[in-house]
Tab-separated table of C-alpha atoms in Angstrom:
chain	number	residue	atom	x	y	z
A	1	UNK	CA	0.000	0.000	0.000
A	2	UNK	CA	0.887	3.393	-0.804
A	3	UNK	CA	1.125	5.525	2.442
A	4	UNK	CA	1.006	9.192	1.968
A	5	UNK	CA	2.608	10.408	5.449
A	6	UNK	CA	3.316	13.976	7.191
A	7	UNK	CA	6.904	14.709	6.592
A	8	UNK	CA	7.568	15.624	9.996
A	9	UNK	CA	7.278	11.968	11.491
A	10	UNK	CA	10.449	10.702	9.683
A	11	UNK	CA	12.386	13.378	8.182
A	12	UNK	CA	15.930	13.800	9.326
A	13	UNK	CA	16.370	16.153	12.081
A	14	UNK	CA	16.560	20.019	12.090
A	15	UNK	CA	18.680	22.446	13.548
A	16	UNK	CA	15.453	24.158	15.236
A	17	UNK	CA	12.015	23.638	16.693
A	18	UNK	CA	8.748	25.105	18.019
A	19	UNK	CA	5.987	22.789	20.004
A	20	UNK	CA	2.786	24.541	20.479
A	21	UNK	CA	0.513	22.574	22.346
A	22	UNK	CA	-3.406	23.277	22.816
A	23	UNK	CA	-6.797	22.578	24.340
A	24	UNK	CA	-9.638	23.060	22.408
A	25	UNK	CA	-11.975	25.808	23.963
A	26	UNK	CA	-15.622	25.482	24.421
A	27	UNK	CA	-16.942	27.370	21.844
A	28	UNK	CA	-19.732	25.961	19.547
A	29	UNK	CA	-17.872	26.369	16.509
A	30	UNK	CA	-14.125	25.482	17.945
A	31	UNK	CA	-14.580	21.656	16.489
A	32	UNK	CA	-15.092	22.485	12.743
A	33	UNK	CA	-12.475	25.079	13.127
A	34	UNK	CA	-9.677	22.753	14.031
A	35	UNK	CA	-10.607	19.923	11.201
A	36	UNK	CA	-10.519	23.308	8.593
A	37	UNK	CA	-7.272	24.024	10.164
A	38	UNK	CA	-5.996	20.878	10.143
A	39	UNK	CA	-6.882	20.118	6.382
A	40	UNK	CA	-5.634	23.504	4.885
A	41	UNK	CA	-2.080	23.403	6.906
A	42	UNK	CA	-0.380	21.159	4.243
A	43	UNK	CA	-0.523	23.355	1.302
A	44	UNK	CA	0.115	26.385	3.489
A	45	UNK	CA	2.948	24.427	4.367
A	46	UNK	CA	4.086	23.790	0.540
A	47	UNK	CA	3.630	27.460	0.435
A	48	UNK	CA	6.115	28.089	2.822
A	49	UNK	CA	8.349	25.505	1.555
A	50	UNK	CA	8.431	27.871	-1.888
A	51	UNK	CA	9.478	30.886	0.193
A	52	UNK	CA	12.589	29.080	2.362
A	53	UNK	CA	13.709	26.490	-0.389
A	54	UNK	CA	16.887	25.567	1.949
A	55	UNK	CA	15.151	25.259	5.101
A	56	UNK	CA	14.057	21.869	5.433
A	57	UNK	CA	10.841	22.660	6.966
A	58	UNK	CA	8.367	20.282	8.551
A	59	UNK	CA	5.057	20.005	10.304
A	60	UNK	CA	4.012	17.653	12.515
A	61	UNK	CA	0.298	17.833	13.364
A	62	UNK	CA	-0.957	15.311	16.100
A	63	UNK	CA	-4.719	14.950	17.744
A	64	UNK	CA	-4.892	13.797	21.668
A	65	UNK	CA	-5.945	10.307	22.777
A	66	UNK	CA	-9.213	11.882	24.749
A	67	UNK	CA	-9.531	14.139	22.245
A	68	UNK	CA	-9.563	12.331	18.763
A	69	UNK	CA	-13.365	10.977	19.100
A	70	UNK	CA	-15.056	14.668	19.610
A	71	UNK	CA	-13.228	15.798	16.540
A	72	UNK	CA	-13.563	12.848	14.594
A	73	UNK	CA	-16.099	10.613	15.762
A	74	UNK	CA	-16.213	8.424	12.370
A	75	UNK	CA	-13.106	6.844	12.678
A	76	UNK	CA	-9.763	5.670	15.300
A	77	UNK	CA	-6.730	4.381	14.896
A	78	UNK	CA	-7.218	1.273	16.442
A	79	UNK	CA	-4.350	1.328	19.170
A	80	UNK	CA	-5.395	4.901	20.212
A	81	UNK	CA	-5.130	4.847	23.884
A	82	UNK	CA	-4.268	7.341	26.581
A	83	UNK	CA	-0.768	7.614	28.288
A	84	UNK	CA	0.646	5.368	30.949
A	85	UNK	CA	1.350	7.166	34.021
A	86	UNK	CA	3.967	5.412	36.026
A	87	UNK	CA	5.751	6.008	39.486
A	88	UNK	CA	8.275	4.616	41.091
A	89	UNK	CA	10.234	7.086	43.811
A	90	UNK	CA	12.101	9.475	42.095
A	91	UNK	CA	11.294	8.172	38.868
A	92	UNK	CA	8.012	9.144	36.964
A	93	UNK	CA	6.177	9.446	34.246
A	94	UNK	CA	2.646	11.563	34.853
A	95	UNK	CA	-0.029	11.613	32.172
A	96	UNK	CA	-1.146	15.417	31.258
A	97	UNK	CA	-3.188	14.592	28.155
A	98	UNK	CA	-3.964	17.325	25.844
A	99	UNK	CA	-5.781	18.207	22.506
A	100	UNK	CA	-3.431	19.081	19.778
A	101	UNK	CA	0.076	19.093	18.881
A	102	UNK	CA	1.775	20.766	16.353
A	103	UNK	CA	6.054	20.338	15.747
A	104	UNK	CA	7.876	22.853	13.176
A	105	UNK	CA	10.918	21.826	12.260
A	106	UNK	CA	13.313	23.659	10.301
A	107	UNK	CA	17.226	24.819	9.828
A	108	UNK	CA	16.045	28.223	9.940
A	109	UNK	CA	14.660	29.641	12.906
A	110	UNK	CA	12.991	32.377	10.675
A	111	UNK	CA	10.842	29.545	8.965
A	112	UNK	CA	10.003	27.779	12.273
A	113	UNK	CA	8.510	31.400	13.588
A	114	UNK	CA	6.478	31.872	10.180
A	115	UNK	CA	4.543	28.695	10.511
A	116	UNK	CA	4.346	28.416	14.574
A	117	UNK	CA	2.825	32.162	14.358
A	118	UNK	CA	0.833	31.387	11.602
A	119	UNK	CA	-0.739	28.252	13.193
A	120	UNK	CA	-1.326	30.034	16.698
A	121	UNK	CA	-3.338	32.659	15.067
A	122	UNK	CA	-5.480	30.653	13.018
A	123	UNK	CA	-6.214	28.218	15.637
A	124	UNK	CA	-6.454	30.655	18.544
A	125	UNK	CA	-9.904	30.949	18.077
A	126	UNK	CA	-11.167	27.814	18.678
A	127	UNK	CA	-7.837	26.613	21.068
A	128	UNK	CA	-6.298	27.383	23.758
A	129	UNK	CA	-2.173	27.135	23.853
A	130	UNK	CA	-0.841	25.363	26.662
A	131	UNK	CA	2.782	25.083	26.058
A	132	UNK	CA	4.533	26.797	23.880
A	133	UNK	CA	8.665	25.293	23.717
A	134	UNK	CA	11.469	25.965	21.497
A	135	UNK	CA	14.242	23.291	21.003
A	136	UNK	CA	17.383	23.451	18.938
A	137	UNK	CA	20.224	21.184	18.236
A	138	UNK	CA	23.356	21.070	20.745
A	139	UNK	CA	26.196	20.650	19.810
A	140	UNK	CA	27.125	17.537	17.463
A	141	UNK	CA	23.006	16.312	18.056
A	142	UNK	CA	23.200	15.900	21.757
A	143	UNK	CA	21.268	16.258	24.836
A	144	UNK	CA	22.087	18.759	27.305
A	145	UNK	CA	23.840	15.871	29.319
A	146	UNK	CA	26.285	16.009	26.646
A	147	UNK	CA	25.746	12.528	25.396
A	148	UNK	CA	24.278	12.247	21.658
A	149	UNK	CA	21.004	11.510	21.828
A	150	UNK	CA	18.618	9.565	18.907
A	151	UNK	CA	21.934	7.034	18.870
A	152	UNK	CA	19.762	4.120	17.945
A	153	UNK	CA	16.911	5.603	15.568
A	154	UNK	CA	16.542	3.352	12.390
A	155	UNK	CA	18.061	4.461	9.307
A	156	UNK	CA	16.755	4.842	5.259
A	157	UNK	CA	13.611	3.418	4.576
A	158	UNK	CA	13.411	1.531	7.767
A	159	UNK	CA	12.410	5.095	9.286
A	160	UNK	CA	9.152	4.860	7.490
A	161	UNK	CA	8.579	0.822	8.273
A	162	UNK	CA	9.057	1.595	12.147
A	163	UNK	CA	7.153	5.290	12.316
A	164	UNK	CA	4.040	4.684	9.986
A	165	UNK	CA	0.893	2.594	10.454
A	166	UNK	CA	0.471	0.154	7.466
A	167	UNK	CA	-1.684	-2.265	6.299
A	168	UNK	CA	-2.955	-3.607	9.577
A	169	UNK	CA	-5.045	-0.360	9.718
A	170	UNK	CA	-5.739	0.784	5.809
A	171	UNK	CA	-7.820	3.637	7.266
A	172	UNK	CA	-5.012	5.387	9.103
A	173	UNK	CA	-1.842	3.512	6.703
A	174	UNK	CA	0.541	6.458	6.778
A	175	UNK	CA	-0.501	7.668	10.284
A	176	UNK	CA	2.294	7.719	13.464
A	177	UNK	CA	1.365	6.874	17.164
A	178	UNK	CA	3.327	10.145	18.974
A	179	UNK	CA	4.740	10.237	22.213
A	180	UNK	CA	5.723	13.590	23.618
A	181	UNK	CA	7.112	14.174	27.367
A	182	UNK	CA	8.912	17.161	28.243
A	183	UNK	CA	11.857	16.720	30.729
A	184	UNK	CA	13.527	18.782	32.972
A	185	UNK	CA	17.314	17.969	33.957
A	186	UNK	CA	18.586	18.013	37.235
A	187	UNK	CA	22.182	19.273	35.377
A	188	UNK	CA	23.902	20.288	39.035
A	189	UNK	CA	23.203	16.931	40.185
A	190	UNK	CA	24.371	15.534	37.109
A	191	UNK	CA	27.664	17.381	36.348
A	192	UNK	CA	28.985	15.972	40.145
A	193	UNK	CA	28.943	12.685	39.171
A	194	UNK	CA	32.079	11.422	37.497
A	195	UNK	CA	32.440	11.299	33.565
A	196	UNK	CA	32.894	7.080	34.306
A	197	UNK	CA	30.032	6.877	36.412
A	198	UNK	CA	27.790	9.391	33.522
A	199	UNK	CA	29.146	6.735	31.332
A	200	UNK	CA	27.980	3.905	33.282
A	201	UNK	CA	24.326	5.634	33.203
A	202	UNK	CA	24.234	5.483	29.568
A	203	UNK	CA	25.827	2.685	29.053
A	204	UNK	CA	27.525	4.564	26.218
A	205	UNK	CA	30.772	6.420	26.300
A	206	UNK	CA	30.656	10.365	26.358
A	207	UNK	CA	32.623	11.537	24.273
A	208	UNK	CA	33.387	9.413	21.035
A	209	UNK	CA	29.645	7.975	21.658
A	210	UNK	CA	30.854	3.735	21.185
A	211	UNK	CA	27.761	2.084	23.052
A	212	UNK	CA	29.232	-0.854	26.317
A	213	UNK	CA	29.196	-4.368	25.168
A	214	UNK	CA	25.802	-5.912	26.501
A	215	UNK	CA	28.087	-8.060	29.188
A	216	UNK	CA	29.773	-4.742	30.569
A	217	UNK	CA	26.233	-2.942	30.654
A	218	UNK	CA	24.775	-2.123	34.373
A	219	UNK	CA	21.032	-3.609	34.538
A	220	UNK	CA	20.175	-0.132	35.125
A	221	UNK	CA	22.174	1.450	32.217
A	222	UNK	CA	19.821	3.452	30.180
A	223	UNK	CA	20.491	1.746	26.694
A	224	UNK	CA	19.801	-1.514	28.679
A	225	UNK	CA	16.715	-0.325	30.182
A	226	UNK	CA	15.280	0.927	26.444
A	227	UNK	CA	16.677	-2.048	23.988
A	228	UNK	CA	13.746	-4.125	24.594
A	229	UNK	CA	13.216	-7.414	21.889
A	230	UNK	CA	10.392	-9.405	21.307
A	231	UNK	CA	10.340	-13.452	21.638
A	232	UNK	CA	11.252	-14.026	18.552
A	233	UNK	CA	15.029	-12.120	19.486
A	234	UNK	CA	13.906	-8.794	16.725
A	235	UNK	CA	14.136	-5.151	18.322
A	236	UNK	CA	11.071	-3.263	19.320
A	237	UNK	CA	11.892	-0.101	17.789
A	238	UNK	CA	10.898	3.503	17.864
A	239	UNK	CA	11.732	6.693	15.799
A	240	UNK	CA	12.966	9.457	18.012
A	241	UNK	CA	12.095	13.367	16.964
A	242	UNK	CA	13.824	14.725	20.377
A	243	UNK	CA	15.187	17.920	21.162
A	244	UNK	CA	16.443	19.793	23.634
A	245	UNK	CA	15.539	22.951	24.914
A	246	UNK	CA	16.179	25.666	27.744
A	247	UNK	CA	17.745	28.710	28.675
A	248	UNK	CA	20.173	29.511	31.097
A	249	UNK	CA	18.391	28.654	33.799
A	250	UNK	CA	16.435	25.679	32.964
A	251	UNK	CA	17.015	22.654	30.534
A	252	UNK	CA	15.801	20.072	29.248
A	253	UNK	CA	14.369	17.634	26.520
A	254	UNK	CA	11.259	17.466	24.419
A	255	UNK	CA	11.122	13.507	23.882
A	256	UNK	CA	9.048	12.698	21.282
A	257	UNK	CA	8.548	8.772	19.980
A	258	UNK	CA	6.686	8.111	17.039
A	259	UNK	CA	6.087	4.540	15.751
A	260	UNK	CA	3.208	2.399	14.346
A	261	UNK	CA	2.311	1.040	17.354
A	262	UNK	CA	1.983	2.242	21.045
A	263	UNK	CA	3.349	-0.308	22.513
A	264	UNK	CA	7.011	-0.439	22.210
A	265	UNK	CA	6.770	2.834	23.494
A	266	UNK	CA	5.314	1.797	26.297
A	267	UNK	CA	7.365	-0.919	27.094
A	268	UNK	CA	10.227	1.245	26.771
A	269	UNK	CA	8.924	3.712	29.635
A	270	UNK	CA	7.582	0.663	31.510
A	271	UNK	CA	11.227	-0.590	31.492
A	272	UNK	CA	12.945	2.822	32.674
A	273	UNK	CA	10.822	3.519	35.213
A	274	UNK	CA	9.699	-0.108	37.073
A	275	UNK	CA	12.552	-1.728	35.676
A	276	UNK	CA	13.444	-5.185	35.083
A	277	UNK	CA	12.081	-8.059	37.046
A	278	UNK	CA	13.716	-7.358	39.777
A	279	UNK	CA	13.180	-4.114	39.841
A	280	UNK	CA	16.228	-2.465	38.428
A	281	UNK	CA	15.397	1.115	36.738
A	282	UNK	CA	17.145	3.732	34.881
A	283	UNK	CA	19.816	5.364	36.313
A	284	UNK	CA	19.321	8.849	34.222
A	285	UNK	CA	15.824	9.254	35.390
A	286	UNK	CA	17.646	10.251	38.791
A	287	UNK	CA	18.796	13.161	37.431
A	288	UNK	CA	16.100	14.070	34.420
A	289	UNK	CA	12.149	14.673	35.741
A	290	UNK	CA	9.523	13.792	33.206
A	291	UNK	CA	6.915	16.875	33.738
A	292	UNK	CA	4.746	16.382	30.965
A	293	UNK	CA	3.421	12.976	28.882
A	294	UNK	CA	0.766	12.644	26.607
A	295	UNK	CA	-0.345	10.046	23.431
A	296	UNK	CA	-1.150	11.743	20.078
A	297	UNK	CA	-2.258	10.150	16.448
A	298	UNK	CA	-0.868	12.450	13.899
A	299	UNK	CA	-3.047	11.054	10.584
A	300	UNK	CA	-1.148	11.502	7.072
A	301	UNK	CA	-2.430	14.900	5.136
A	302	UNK	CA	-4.458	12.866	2.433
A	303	UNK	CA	-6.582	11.741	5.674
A	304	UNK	CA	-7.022	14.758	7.486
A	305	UNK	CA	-7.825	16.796	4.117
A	306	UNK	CA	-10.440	14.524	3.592
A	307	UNK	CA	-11.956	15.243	6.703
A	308	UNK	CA	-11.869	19.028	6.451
């Protein structure tokens, strides 16, 4: 099958990024509005595209778990659920579900502003922002922890095979199950510990990035804790869109996970934060606070043009 697909899910990342994130207000109208919105954005997009030919822009436009069957009532992706809160101590994972998401993505800041503005002011009518967060790339693609982050994404075509809904769904083939948790780093705490020991965390060395041997891996190394396989010995993969973000006084990363199922997601976060079966965790999510989480659908453009 064919699968048109919203660029944003698997293109290669950018050097900059604005998430605006919204709640539809209760206004009688607010519904239609959004499907309008969401139908016209793609050749406003194209538009745009014309006008910064060197930019690499992208849009990412996701609908909310609880709020997918108000605004489309005919149809769900069948594995459309709602986030899995977790706790365990320190480590956690809260559920704040919300409406919409919208991603820009670009190598020009100027683009990114054109189309985040221009969204905002045609939705702001029928939604209300929540969050509004820039990223940008550090460095040579790493987090603020100064380890490279997105290490194990897949590669080529394989982005598209992990990221996009196929033919198990043919209503929703070219869709992406999103992910999106904002962290906040605990960077004092983190900088004290030893460059071995930050190492040991990962499970990945800092500098030159060359991942531990699985034998010299702790249990609660964080590549340990996230390289989950199924029965059959494959990997259960996911496509990571992360960035950081901040300023000089608070930093942080925008995790986003988009892949054609839930699941492996959730397994993943199941893993970091309860741990294995015997309970070891993640080491990193001692010093990095999830704040946000929420599950999003984003459909492909043919879809969501149809619906407008």
């Amino acid at each position: 099958m064919t699968r048109n697909y919203q660029s944003g899910v698997v293109a290669e990342a950018n050097k900059d990024a604005i998430f605006l994130i919204f709640n539809r207000k209760h206004e009688a109208e607010a519904d239609a509005r959004i499907r309008q919105l969401l139908a016209r954005l793609w050749a406003q997009l194209e538009q745009l595209r014309q006008q910064w030919p060197e930019a690499g822009l992208h849009l990412t436009a996701a609908i909310g778990s609880a709020y997918w069957d108000q605004l489309y009532p005919q149809a769900r992706p069948t594995l459309l659920r709602s986030f899995p809160a977790l706790e365990n101590g320190v480590r956690v994972a809260p559920a704040t579900p919300q409406d919409l998401l919208f991603i820009v993505r670009a190598d020009q800041h100027d683009a990114c502003f054109e189309l985040a503005q221009s969204i905002r002011e045609q939705i702001s009518p029928a939604a209300e922002l929540v969050e509004e967060i820039h990223g940008f790339r550090y460095k040579d693609m790493r987090d603020m922890t100064g380890f490279v982050d997105g290490t194990e994404n897949p590669q080529g075509e394989d982005r598209l095979e992990v990221a996009l809904v196929g033919d198990e769904d043919p209503t929703f083939a070219g869709g992406s199950y999103l992910h999106l948790q904002r962290y906040e780093h605990d960077l004092d705490a983190w900088s004290r510990l030893p460059v071995k020991e930050q190492e040991d965390a990962y499970g990945r060395t800092k500098v030159d990035n060359i991942e531990y041997p699985s034998e010299q891996k702790s249990p609660h190394a964080h590549t340990k804790r996230t390289s989950l396989k199924r029965s059959d010995g494959s990997s259960m993969e996911i496509l990571r869109q992360s960035m950081p973000y901040g300023d000089t006084a608070r930093k942080g990363l925008m995790f986003v996970s988009c892949c054609r199922t839930p699941e492996h997601f959730e397994l993943m976060l199941k893993s970091m934060v309860e741990g294995d079966e015997e309970g070891r965790a993640d080491r990193i999510l001692e010093f990095t606070r999830a704040v946000t989480g929420a599950a999003f659908f984003a459909p492909s453009p043919d879809w969501l043009q149809q619906q407008g």
